[in-house]
Short mmCIF file of C-alpha atoms and ligand atoms in Angstrom, two decimals:
data_model
loop_
_atom_site.label_atom_id
_atom_site.label_comp_id
_atom_site.label_asym_id
_atom_site.label_seq_id
_atom_site.Cartn_x
_atom_site.Cartn_y
_atom_site.Cartn_z
CA UNK A 113 0.00 0.00 0.00
CA UNK A 114 1.23 3.43 -0.95
CA UNK A 115 1.23 5.46 2.23
CA UNK A 116 1.61 9.21 2.31
CA UNK A 117 1.02 12.17 4.54
CA UNK A 118 -2.45 13.41 5.43
CA UNK A 119 -2.46 15.88 2.51
CA UNK A 120 -2.38 13.11 -0.13
CA UNK A 121 -5.85 11.81 -0.89
CA UNK A 122 -5.94 8.13 -1.71
CA UNK A 123 -8.95 5.98 -2.46
CA UNK A 124 -9.81 3.26 0.03
CA UNK A 125 -12.54 0.83 -0.99
CA UNK A 126 -14.08 -1.30 1.73
CA UNK A 127 -16.04 -4.30 0.47
CA UNK A 128 -18.70 -5.23 3.02
CA UNK A 129 -20.43 -2.97 5.53
CA UNK A 130 -20.58 -5.37 8.46
CA UNK A 131 -19.03 -5.26 11.90
CA UNK A 132 -15.35 -5.40 10.84
CA UNK A 133 -15.83 -2.82 8.07
CA UNK A 134 -17.60 -0.41 10.41
CA UNK A 135 -14.88 -0.62 13.03
CA UNK A 136 -12.21 -0.11 10.36
CA UNK A 137 -13.90 3.00 8.99
CA UNK A 138 -14.30 4.47 12.49
CA UNK A 139 -10.63 3.96 13.17
CA UNK A 140 -9.40 5.24 9.80
CA UNK A 141 -11.59 8.34 10.14
CA UNK A 142 -10.27 8.93 13.66
CA UNK A 143 -6.69 8.87 12.37
CA UNK A 144 -7.34 11.44 9.59
CA UNK A 145 -4.76 9.69 7.42
CA UNK A 146 -5.94 11.20 4.14
CA UNK A 147 -8.03 8.37 2.78
CA UNK A 148 -11.05 9.01 0.64
CA UNK A 149 -13.23 6.14 1.81
CA UNK A 150 -16.03 4.31 0.00
CA UNK A 151 -17.91 1.49 1.73
CA UNK A 152 -19.79 -0.98 -0.45
CA UNK A 153 -22.30 -3.20 1.32
CA UNK A 154 -24.74 -5.57 -0.32
CA UNK A 155 -27.23 -5.43 2.55
CA UNK A 156 -29.71 -2.55 2.23
CA UNK A 157 -29.50 -1.51 5.90
CA UNK A 158 -27.06 0.86 7.58
CA UNK A 159 -24.31 -1.15 9.33
CA UNK A 160 -25.79 -2.96 12.31
CA UNK A 161 -24.80 -5.13 15.24
CA UNK A 162 -25.25 -8.69 14.04
CA UNK A 163 -24.80 -10.10 17.56
CA UNK A 164 -28.11 -8.61 18.62
CA UNK A 165 -30.22 -10.17 15.85
CA UNK A 166 -31.60 -12.75 18.27
CA UNK A 167 -32.72 -9.89 20.53
CA UNK A 168 -34.74 -8.54 17.59
CA UNK A 169 -36.20 -11.98 17.00
CA UNK A 170 -37.09 -12.21 20.65
CA UNK A 171 -38.71 -8.79 20.54
CA UNK A 172 -36.54 -7.05 23.14
CA UNK A 173 -34.78 -4.81 20.59
CA UNK A 174 -36.10 -2.79 17.70
CA UNK A 175 -34.04 -3.34 14.50
CA UNK A 176 -33.18 0.37 14.45
CA UNK A 177 -31.49 -0.01 17.84
CA UNK A 178 -28.91 -2.30 16.22
CA UNK A 179 -27.53 0.42 13.95
CA UNK A 180 -23.81 0.83 14.55
CA UNK A 181 -23.41 4.08 12.61
CA UNK A 182 -26.11 6.02 10.81
CA UNK A 183 -25.82 7.24 7.19
CA UNK A 184 -25.62 10.72 8.75
CA UNK A 185 -22.45 9.74 10.59
CA UNK A 186 -20.85 8.60 7.32
CA UNK A 187 -21.89 11.81 5.58
CA UNK A 188 -20.53 13.89 8.44
CA UNK A 189 -17.17 12.15 8.09
CA UNK A 190 -17.20 12.34 4.28
CA UNK A 191 -17.35 8.61 3.87
CA UNK A 192 -19.24 7.45 0.79
CA UNK A 193 -21.53 4.70 2.11
CA UNK A 194 -23.22 2.74 -0.67
CA UNK A 195 -25.74 0.17 0.48
CA UNK A 196 -27.52 -2.53 -1.50
CA UNK A 197 -24.59 -2.84 -3.91
CA UNK A 198 -22.54 -5.94 -4.42
CA UNK A 199 -18.96 -6.11 -5.62
CA UNK A 200 -18.88 -8.86 -8.22
CA UNK A 201 -15.33 -8.65 -9.62
CA UNK A 202 -11.97 -7.17 -8.78
CA UNK A 203 -9.87 -6.08 -11.75
CA UNK A 204 -6.51 -6.08 -10.06
CA UNK A 205 -4.58 -4.89 -13.12
CA UNK A 206 -6.74 -1.79 -13.43
CA UNK A 207 -7.18 -1.48 -9.64
CA UNK A 208 -10.93 -1.40 -9.99
CA UNK A 209 -13.89 -3.03 -8.28
CA UNK A 210 -16.83 -3.95 -10.48
CA UNK A 211 -20.28 -3.56 -8.92
CA UNK A 212 -23.42 -5.54 -9.73
CA UNK A 213 -24.92 -2.50 -11.47
CA UNK A 214 -21.98 -2.48 -13.88
CA UNK A 215 -20.20 0.56 -12.42
CA UNK A 216 -16.52 0.40 -11.62
CA UNK A 217 -14.66 2.11 -8.82
CA UNK A 218 -10.90 2.64 -8.72
CA UNK A 219 -8.84 2.09 -5.59
CA UNK A 220 -5.40 2.62 -4.18
CA UNK A 221 -6.13 0.16 -1.38
CA UNK A 222 -9.03 -2.24 -1.02
CA UNK A 223 -10.22 -4.10 2.06
CA UNK A 224 -12.24 -7.29 1.90
CA UNK A 225 -14.57 -7.46 4.91
CA UNK A 226 -17.07 -9.84 3.36
CA UNK A 227 -17.77 -11.89 6.51
CA UNK A 228 -19.07 -15.41 6.33
CA UNK A 229 -21.94 -17.29 4.72
CA UNK A 230 -24.09 -19.94 6.37
CA UNK A 231 -23.31 -23.51 5.38
CA UNK A 232 -26.16 -25.63 4.10
CA UNK A 233 -26.19 -28.91 6.05
CA UNK A 234 -26.58 -32.10 4.00
CA UNK A 235 -30.33 -32.49 4.56
CA UNK A 236 -32.38 -33.69 1.60
CA UNK A 237 -35.39 -31.56 0.76
CA UNK A 238 -33.97 -28.26 2.06
CA UNK A 239 -33.58 -26.91 -1.43
CA UNK A 240 -36.39 -27.25 -3.96
CA UNK A 241 -35.99 -28.11 -7.61
CA UNK A 242 -36.05 -24.41 -8.55
CA UNK A 243 -32.96 -23.92 -6.36
CA UNK A 244 -34.84 -21.99 -3.64
CA UNK A 245 -35.01 -22.95 0.00
CA UNK A 246 -38.13 -24.86 1.11
CA UNK A 247 -40.56 -22.19 2.44
CA UNK A 248 -40.33 -23.61 5.98
CA UNK A 249 -36.54 -23.23 5.97
CA UNK A 250 -34.76 -20.14 7.31
CA UNK A 251 -31.15 -19.02 7.60
CA UNK A 252 -30.20 -16.60 10.37
CA UNK A 253 -27.30 -14.37 9.43
CA UNK A 254 -28.70 -11.05 8.33
CA UNK A 255 -31.34 -8.55 9.37
CA UNK A 256 -33.40 -9.63 6.36
CA UNK A 257 -33.21 -13.29 7.50
CA UNK A 258 -34.28 -12.16 10.95
CA UNK A 259 -37.22 -10.13 9.59
CA UNK A 260 -38.40 -13.05 7.48
CA UNK A 261 -38.25 -15.40 10.47
CA UNK A 262 -39.91 -12.84 12.74
CA UNK A 263 -42.78 -12.53 10.26
CA UNK A 264 -43.21 -16.32 10.21
CA UNK A 265 -43.33 -16.66 14.01
CA UNK A 266 -46.97 -15.60 14.62
CA UNK A 267 -48.21 -18.38 12.29
CA UNK A 268 -45.83 -21.02 13.67
CA UNK A 269 -46.60 -23.41 16.48
CA UNK A 270 -43.36 -25.34 16.27
CA UNK A 271 -39.78 -24.91 15.09
CA UNK A 272 -36.68 -27.05 14.75
CA UNK A 273 -33.31 -25.38 15.08
CA UNK A 274 -30.61 -27.35 13.28
CA UNK A 275 -27.30 -26.87 15.12
CA UNK A 276 -26.65 -26.49 18.84
CA UNK A 277 -23.83 -23.97 18.60
CA UNK A 278 -23.84 -20.32 19.51
CA UNK A 279 -26.30 -19.26 16.84
CA UNK A 280 -28.63 -22.18 17.44
CA UNK A 281 -28.85 -21.39 21.15
CA UNK A 282 -29.58 -17.75 20.50
CA UNK A 283 -32.34 -18.58 18.02
CA UNK A 284 -33.82 -21.40 20.13
CA UNK A 285 -34.05 -19.15 23.17
CA UNK A 286 -35.67 -16.36 21.21
CA UNK A 287 -38.24 -18.66 19.58
CA UNK A 288 -39.07 -20.34 22.89
CA UNK A 289 -39.54 -16.98 24.58
CA UNK A 290 -41.89 -16.05 21.70
CA UNK A 291 -44.00 -19.10 22.59
CA UNK A 292 -42.98 -21.36 19.70
CA UNK A 293 -42.50 -25.02 20.71
CA UNK A 294 -38.83 -25.35 19.78
CA UNK A 295 -36.60 -28.38 19.31
CA UNK A 296 -32.83 -28.20 18.86
CA UNK A 297 -31.02 -30.90 16.91
CA UNK A 298 -27.28 -31.14 17.53
CA UNK A 299 -25.11 -33.82 15.91
CA UNK A 300 -22.45 -33.70 18.64
CA UNK A 301 -22.86 -35.13 22.12
CA UNK A 302 -23.56 -31.79 23.80
CA UNK A 303 -24.53 -28.19 23.08
CA UNK A 304 -21.95 -25.52 22.27
CA UNK A 305 -19.38 -28.23 21.78
CA UNK A 306 -16.83 -26.04 19.98
CA UNK A 307 -16.57 -23.81 23.02
CA UNK A 308 -17.40 -25.75 26.21
CA UNK A 309 -17.27 -29.24 27.68
CA UNK A 310 -20.12 -31.70 28.34
CA UNK A 311 -20.88 -30.45 31.89
CA UNK A 312 -21.34 -26.87 30.73
CA UNK A 313 -23.26 -28.13 27.68
CA UNK A 314 -25.64 -30.02 29.99
CA UNK A 315 -26.23 -26.89 32.06
CA UNK A 316 -27.05 -24.90 28.95
CA UNK A 317 -29.42 -27.70 27.81
CA UNK A 318 -31.19 -27.64 31.21
CA UNK A 319 -31.56 -23.92 30.91
CA UNK A 320 -33.18 -24.27 27.49
CA UNK A 321 -35.42 -27.06 28.72
CA UNK A 322 -36.68 -24.77 31.46
CA UNK A 323 -38.01 -22.55 28.66
CA UNK A 324 -39.79 -25.53 27.15
CA UNK A 325 -37.20 -26.27 24.45
CA UNK A 326 -36.44 -29.91 23.65
CA UNK A 327 -32.80 -30.73 22.96
CA UNK A 328 -31.70 -33.73 20.86
CA UNK A 329 -27.96 -34.32 20.95
CA UNK A 330 -26.12 -37.01 18.97
CA UNK A 331 -28.79 -36.81 16.27
CA UNK A 332 -28.58 -35.48 12.75
CA UNK A 333 -31.36 -34.16 10.57
CA UNK A 334 -31.28 -36.03 7.27
CA UNK A 335 -34.42 -35.20 5.33
CA UNK A 336 -37.20 -32.61 5.20
CA UNK A 337 -40.50 -34.05 4.00
CA UNK A 338 -44.16 -33.04 4.19
CA UNK A 339 -44.32 -35.02 7.46
CA UNK A 340 -41.52 -33.06 9.08
CA UNK A 341 -37.79 -33.20 9.63
CA UNK A 342 -36.47 -36.75 9.75
CA UNK A 343 -33.51 -37.52 12.02
CA UNK A 344 -30.94 -40.28 11.57
CA UNK A 345 -32.21 -41.97 14.76
CA UNK A 346 -35.57 -42.66 13.10
CA UNK A 347 -37.57 -39.82 14.71
CA UNK A 348 -39.49 -37.36 12.57
CA UNK A 349 -40.07 -33.94 14.10
CA UNK A 350 -43.24 -32.29 12.88
CA UNK A 351 -42.51 -28.63 12.44
CA UNK A 352 -43.70 -25.37 10.92
CA UNK A 353 -40.21 -23.85 10.74
CA UNK A 354 -36.69 -25.15 10.25
CA UNK A 355 -33.90 -22.73 11.17
CA UNK A 356 -30.42 -23.53 9.90
CA UNK A 357 -27.74 -22.50 12.35
CA UNK A 358 -25.20 -25.23 11.74
CA UNK A 359 -22.23 -22.99 11.07
CA UNK A 360 -20.78 -20.79 8.42
CA UNK A 361 -17.69 -20.47 6.30
CA UNK A 362 -15.65 -17.44 5.26
CA UNK A 363 -17.10 -15.61 2.27
CA UNK A 364 -14.24 -15.98 -0.19
CA UNK A 365 -15.84 -16.20 -3.64
CA UNK A 366 -14.86 -12.67 -4.69
CA UNK A 367 -11.25 -13.15 -3.57
CA UNK A 368 -11.06 -16.52 -5.27
CA UNK A 369 -12.38 -15.10 -8.54
CA UNK A 370 -9.77 -12.34 -8.33
CA UNK A 371 -7.05 -14.99 -8.07
CA UNK A 372 -6.07 -14.16 -4.48
CA UNK A 373 -4.73 -16.95 -2.29
CA UNK A 374 -7.62 -18.59 -0.46
CA UNK A 375 -7.53 -21.59 1.86
CA UNK A 376 -10.36 -21.75 4.40
CA UNK A 377 -10.38 -17.96 4.36
CA UNK A 378 -8.64 -15.24 2.37
CA UNK A 379 -5.00 -15.68 3.35
CA UNK A 380 -3.39 -12.61 4.95
CA UNK A 381 0.09 -11.88 6.28
CA UNK A 382 1.23 -9.94 9.35
CA UNK A 383 0.24 -6.69 7.62
CA UNK A 384 -3.24 -8.14 6.96
CA UNK A 385 -2.36 -8.10 3.24
CA UNK A 386 -3.66 -10.72 0.89
CA UNK A 387 -1.45 -12.19 -1.82
CA UNK A 388 -1.99 -8.82 -3.59
CA UNK A 389 -0.32 -6.17 -1.38
CA UNK A 390 -2.94 -3.55 -2.34
CA UNK A 391 -5.75 -5.73 -1.01
CA UNK A 392 -6.31 -6.48 2.67
CA UNK A 393 -8.79 -8.78 4.36
CA UNK A 394 -10.20 -8.60 7.89
CA UNK A 395 -12.90 -10.22 10.00
CA UNK A 396 -14.68 -13.51 9.39
CA UNK A 397 -13.48 -13.77 5.76
CA UNK A 398 -9.76 -13.64 6.59
CA UNK A 399 -7.29 -16.38 7.48
CA UNK A 400 -4.03 -15.54 9.26
CA UNK A 401 -1.72 -18.53 9.61
CA UNK A 402 -4.06 -21.36 10.45
CA UNK A 403 -6.52 -19.07 12.23
CA UNK A 404 -9.95 -18.25 10.86
CA UNK A 405 -11.91 -16.38 13.52
CA UNK A 406 -15.68 -15.86 13.50
CA UNK A 407 -16.22 -13.58 16.48
CA UNK A 408 -16.38 -9.85 16.97
CA UNK A 409 -13.32 -9.35 19.26
CA UNK A 410 -10.77 -10.59 16.68
CA UNK A 411 -12.62 -8.84 13.82
CA UNK A 412 -12.42 -5.54 15.69
CA UNK A 413 -8.82 -6.14 16.69
CA UNK A 414 -7.88 -6.69 13.03
CA UNK A 415 -9.85 -3.60 12.01
CA UNK A 416 -8.01 -1.46 14.57
CA UNK A 417 -4.64 -2.78 13.50
CA UNK A 418 -5.35 -2.30 9.80
CA UNK A 419 -6.40 1.31 10.44
CA UNK A 420 -3.01 1.88 12.05
CA UNK A 421 -1.24 0.27 9.09
CA UNK A 422 -3.22 2.41 6.66
CA UNK A 423 -2.13 5.46 8.64
CA UNK A 424 1.48 4.47 8.05
CA UNK A 425 2.26 2.96 11.46
CA UNK A 426 4.72 0.09 11.65
CA UNK A 427 2.69 -2.60 13.39
CA UNK A 428 2.31 -6.30 12.86
CA UNK A 429 -0.63 -8.61 13.38
CA UNK A 430 0.42 -11.76 15.19
CA UNK A 431 -2.96 -13.45 15.48
CA UNK A 432 -5.80 -12.83 17.89
CA UNK A 433 -6.14 -14.31 21.30
CA UNK A 434 -9.08 -16.60 21.39
CA UNK A 435 -11.69 -14.73 23.40
CA UNK A 436 -15.39 -15.16 22.84
CA UNK A 437 -18.35 -13.59 24.59
CA UNK A 438 -21.57 -15.13 23.46
CA UNK A 439 -24.77 -13.26 23.86
CA UNK A 440 -28.33 -14.37 24.34
CA UNK A 441 -30.86 -13.22 26.90
CA UNK A 442 -30.09 -14.83 30.26
CA UNK A 443 -27.37 -16.96 28.73
CA UNK A 444 -23.92 -15.64 29.39
CA UNK A 445 -20.95 -17.56 28.10
CA UNK A 446 -17.33 -16.44 28.01
CA UNK A 447 -14.48 -18.53 26.63
CA UNK A 448 -10.77 -17.77 26.86
CA UNK A 449 -8.46 -19.89 24.71
CA UNK A 450 -9.51 -23.42 23.92
CA UNK A 451 -10.51 -24.99 27.25
CA UNK A 452 -11.53 -28.31 25.71
CA UNK A 453 -8.28 -28.98 23.88
CA UNK A 454 -5.65 -27.26 26.02
CA UNK A 455 -3.57 -29.46 28.33
CA UNK A 456 -3.34 -28.60 32.01
CA UNK A 457 -4.99 -29.12 35.39
CA UNK A 458 -8.70 -28.46 35.31
CA UNK A 459 -10.23 -26.53 38.20
CA UNK A 460 -14.00 -26.45 37.82
CA UNK A 461 -17.06 -25.47 39.82
CA UNK A 462 -20.44 -26.56 38.57
CA UNK A 463 -23.80 -25.52 39.98
CA UNK A 464 -26.60 -26.95 37.83
CA UNK A 465 -29.19 -25.68 40.30
CA UNK A 466 -28.45 -22.05 39.49
CA UNK A 467 -27.20 -22.87 35.99
CA UNK A 468 -23.55 -21.93 36.27
CA UNK A 469 -20.33 -23.69 35.32
CA UNK A 470 -16.87 -22.20 35.68
CA UNK A 471 -13.74 -23.90 34.49
CA UNK A 472 -10.08 -22.93 34.45
CA UNK A 473 -7.29 -24.85 32.75
CA UNK A 474 -4.10 -24.16 34.69
CA UNK A 475 -0.54 -25.03 33.69
CA UNK A 476 2.46 -24.10 35.85
CA UNK A 477 0.20 -21.81 37.89
CA UNK A 478 -0.91 -19.89 34.77
CA UNK A 479 -4.50 -19.84 33.49
CA UNK A 480 -4.11 -21.09 29.91
CA UNK A 481 -7.82 -21.42 29.07
CA UNK A 482 -11.18 -20.87 30.75
CA UNK A 483 -14.88 -21.12 30.17
CA UNK A 484 -17.66 -19.56 32.19
CA UNK A 485 -21.33 -20.27 31.74
CA UNK A 486 -24.15 -18.53 33.57
CA UNK A 487 -22.15 -16.40 35.99
CA UNK A 488 -19.61 -14.03 34.48
CA UNK A 489 -18.99 -11.97 37.61
CA UNK A 490 -15.39 -13.21 37.71
CA UNK A 491 -14.55 -12.74 34.05
CA UNK A 492 -12.72 -9.42 34.47
CA UNK A 493 -10.14 -10.76 36.90
CA UNK A 494 -9.78 -14.12 35.15
CA UNK A 495 -9.18 -12.38 31.80
CA UNK A 496 -6.60 -10.16 33.41
CA UNK A 497 -4.67 -13.16 34.80
CA UNK A 498 -5.04 -14.98 31.48
CA UNK A 499 -3.75 -12.03 29.46
CA UNK A 500 -0.87 -11.28 31.79
CA UNK A 501 -0.01 -14.95 32.32
CA UNK A 502 0.06 -14.30 36.08
CA UNK A 503 1.61 -17.18 38.02
CA UNK A 504 -0.99 -18.02 40.66
CA UNK A 505 -0.39 -19.79 43.96
CA UNK A 506 -1.90 -23.28 44.37
CA UNK A 507 -4.95 -21.98 46.20
CA UNK A 508 -5.73 -19.06 43.89
CA UNK A 509 -7.41 -20.82 40.92
CA UNK A 510 -9.92 -22.46 43.27
CA UNK A 511 -10.43 -19.23 45.21
CA UNK A 512 -11.10 -17.42 41.93
CA UNK A 513 -14.03 -19.71 41.23
CA UNK A 514 -15.50 -20.06 44.71
CA UNK A 515 -17.26 -17.78 47.11
CA UNK A 516 -18.07 -14.16 46.46
CA UNK A 517 -16.94 -12.63 43.20
CA UNK A 518 -13.32 -11.72 43.91
CA UNK A 519 -13.41 -8.36 42.26
CA UNK A 520 -16.14 -5.90 41.50
CA UNK A 521 -15.48 -3.86 38.36
CA UNK A 522 -15.06 -0.80 40.53
CA UNK A 523 -11.99 -2.42 42.08
CA UNK A 524 -10.38 -3.48 38.82
CA UNK A 525 -7.02 -1.87 38.05
CA UNK A 526 -6.97 0.56 35.12
CA UNK A 527 -5.18 -1.98 32.92
CA UNK A 528 -7.85 -4.71 33.30
CA UNK A 529 -9.90 -5.35 30.18
CA UNK A 530 -13.60 -4.64 30.60
CA UNK A 531 -14.89 -4.93 27.02
CA UNK A 532 -13.57 -7.97 25.15
CA UNK A 533 -15.17 -6.94 21.84
CA UNK A 534 -13.49 -3.54 21.54
CA UNK A 535 -10.54 -4.31 23.85
CA UNK A 536 -11.39 -1.48 26.28
CA UNK A 537 -9.70 -1.28 29.69
CA UNK A 538 -11.21 -0.10 32.98
CA UNK A 539 -8.90 2.92 32.80
CA UNK A 540 -10.30 4.01 29.43
CA UNK A 541 -13.85 3.79 30.75
CA UNK A 542 -12.88 5.74 33.86
CA UNK A 543 -11.38 8.44 31.63
CA UNK A 544 -14.80 9.09 30.09
CA UNK A 545 -17.20 11.55 31.59
CA UNK A 546 -20.42 10.09 30.21
CA UNK A 547 -21.94 6.97 28.79
CA UNK A 548 -22.21 8.64 25.40
CA UNK A 549 -18.49 9.31 25.50
CA UNK A 550 -17.76 5.67 26.40
CA UNK A 551 -19.86 4.44 23.49
CA UNK A 552 -18.59 6.97 21.01
CA UNK A 553 -14.90 7.01 21.76
CA UNK A 554 -14.21 3.47 22.96
CA UNK A 555 -17.16 1.55 21.43
CA UNK A 556 -17.45 -0.45 24.68
CA UNK A 557 -21.07 -1.73 25.14
CA UNK A 558 -21.71 -1.58 21.37
CA UNK A 559 -20.58 -5.15 20.61
CA UNK A 560 -22.09 -8.07 22.50
CA UNK A 561 -23.12 -5.74 25.32
CA UNK A 562 -21.77 -8.16 27.94
CA UNK A 563 -19.61 -5.41 29.45
CA UNK A 564 -22.58 -3.12 30.10
CA UNK A 565 -22.90 -3.96 33.82
CA UNK A 566 -19.17 -3.42 34.39
CA UNK A 567 -19.20 -0.13 32.48
CA UNK A 568 -22.27 0.91 34.46
CA UNK A 569 -20.44 0.25 37.72
CA UNK A 570 -17.25 1.98 36.63
CA UNK A 571 -19.18 5.06 35.57
CA UNK A 572 -21.23 4.99 38.73
CA UNK A 573 -18.01 5.80 40.59
CA UNK A 574 -18.28 9.23 39.00
CA UNK A 575 -20.77 11.04 41.24
CA UNK A 576 -22.01 13.45 38.58
CA UNK A 577 -23.35 10.76 36.21
CA UNK A 578 -26.32 9.51 38.23
CA UNK A 579 -29.31 9.11 36.00
CA UNK A 580 -27.74 8.74 32.56
CA UNK A 581 -26.55 5.21 33.29
CA UNK A 582 -29.88 3.56 32.72
CA UNK A 583 -29.47 3.86 28.95
CA UNK A 584 -26.77 1.21 28.70
CA UNK A 585 -28.05 -1.76 26.73
CA UNK A 586 -28.90 -4.48 27.26
C1 LIG B 817 -26.96 -14.14 14.59
C2 LIG B 817 -25.50 -14.01 14.92
C3 LIG B 817 -25.10 -13.91 16.25
C4 LIG B 817 -23.76 -13.75 16.58
N1 LIG B 817 -23.41 -13.64 17.91
C5 LIG B 817 -22.12 -13.40 18.24
C6 LIG B 817 -21.74 -13.24 19.62
O1 LIG B 817 -22.55 -13.37 20.55
N2 LIG B 817 -20.42 -12.93 19.88
C7 LIG B 817 -19.49 -12.77 18.88
O2 LIG B 817 -18.33 -12.44 19.17
N3 LIG B 817 -19.83 -12.96 17.57
C8 LIG B 817 -21.11 -13.29 17.23
N4 LIG B 817 -21.46 -13.47 15.91
C9 LIG B 817 -20.41 -13.40 14.89
C10 LIG B 817 -20.15 -11.94 14.49
O3 LIG B 817 -21.34 -11.32 14.11
C11 LIG B 817 -19.13 -11.90 13.37
O4 LIG B 817 -17.91 -12.43 13.84
C12 LIG B 817 -18.89 -10.46 12.87
O5 LIG B 817 -20.07 -9.90 12.37
C13 LIG B 817 -17.78 -10.45 11.79
O6 LIG B 817 -17.73 -9.21 11.14
P1 LIG B 817 -17.43 -9.14 9.57
O7 LIG B 817 -17.49 -7.70 9.22
O8 LIG B 817 -16.22 -9.93 9.26
O9 LIG B 817 -18.65 -9.90 8.88
P2 LIG B 817 -20.16 -9.45 8.78
O10 LIG B 817 -20.57 -8.67 9.98
O11 LIG B 817 -20.92 -10.69 8.45
O12 LIG B 817 -20.22 -8.45 7.54
C14 LIG B 817 -19.90 -8.83 6.22
C15 LIG B 817 -20.75 -7.99 5.29
O13 LIG B 817 -20.21 -8.03 3.98
C16 LIG B 817 -21.27 -8.15 3.04
N5 LIG B 817 -20.73 -8.65 1.78
C17 LIG B 817 -20.24 -9.88 1.52
N6 LIG B 817 -19.81 -9.96 0.24
C18 LIG B 817 -20.02 -8.75 -0.32
C19 LIG B 817 -19.78 -8.21 -1.63
N7 LIG B 817 -19.21 -8.94 -2.59
N8 LIG B 817 -20.13 -6.92 -1.87
C20 LIG B 817 -20.69 -6.15 -0.88
N9 LIG B 817 -20.94 -6.61 0.37
C21 LIG B 817 -20.60 -7.89 0.65
C22 LIG B 817 -22.21 -9.11 3.76
O14 LIG B 817 -23.51 -9.13 3.23
C23 LIG B 817 -22.18 -8.51 5.16
O15 LIG B 817 -23.08 -7.43 5.28
C24 LIG B 817 -22.79 -13.68 15.55
C25 LIG B 817 -23.19 -13.81 14.21
C26 LIG B 817 -24.54 -13.98 13.89
C27 LIG B 817 -24.95 -14.12 12.44
#
């Protein structure tokens, strides 16, 4: 990438207007590095918070509340936001992107932030002869998917959610809360199996069952017929709706057509450059080393780093730490590292009665992975030890999980991370004088929203704030 001083205007094209793209644009704008930015998004809506789609399905959030940045914000910052347009080709020799309406746009640097696309599980009958999905079948990735499903809910008595991962749980909860008799079909032996172990999976299943949801694990849906959805164990589930939530894969078709190196995702180096140095990739579509991510914290970390690179800073991306905060009403899950596959001593506390499971994997006194389900009151301190690789005494891991929460946010040191999505420390929150300032300058609370209680408490230390704190969602 040709980098110059702020007086040189260069054209930056961002393909995709999702969560990574939005964060990138915010950060490039903040650095005033002389880029003339155009954002091209194929969805018709202003950039929105995808994490909260299940809250819209559930009815607790209005779709408008998901907007990350309004068209007015883009106009104010002289960013050309074009929605409902799809980039169909990249002409790398001419340095042009070709849009689906036939127009071409030149670039000096281009960023692929095309996200991921849902995978279609091998179930016969999902797709009709005309190539369209069976009318009972729904995907759940975009606001339009969510609207279509929301419109189907009042006529539906029953639903089957295919896939017991993060997305499946969010959708199943929302449908159950809306009064639809919901069944979840998961091929693995427990729910959320990519993130947590069987004990935590069982607690999550109990929690869903309390809402009236039925959970089938170790069963695969094989065929959709007029009678219902047939499973490989012989059962047929009668259903009005089938929601596909069985995973996604990086959206790489555009990069592949342009001849860029693609493995699982679009391959990037330590400068987040693809095999063409003028083209970068970030977020769910990118692959760095062996890592393909799929969560907001790494997408936002990459976006922040790329903004610094585009401003001429000498920084290198070395991969993202594996941190996930999963969001669904009354279901809090946080995962640090890979607790199911990392070797070490396991210290765990399970309380199925209240629906919580906390697990640390400890090696040489250091927390090398963790998962928390149900009760995240300890996540701040655990993340801090995990990040700093603090060597704990033999009694500390157990003490961290037992008894009263060891640290209220108000007592966290300034360096402790409060918002995993935007990587915001307690000190940065404390430096803000209002909630609006926290949201606007740090973007804490605008991702999964899991940090909202901690931010609320940190701000509450400032006596003048009082009543404005109620507005923090969710
Ligand atoms: C329902 C749901 C719930 C989730 N919950 C969580 C959660 O609790 N925690 C968490 O960390 N993560 C969660 N995720 C994952 C998170 O949303 C993604 O990691 C994040 O959105 C990645 O950002 P991105 O910009 O890479 O992709 P996206 O946000 O998907 O944006 C990509 C955009 O690019 C557009 N696009 C693609 N190709 C083109 C093209 N050729 N031309 C123009 N536009 C194009 C797409 O339509 C899309 O709008 C969830 C995802 C979903 C779908």
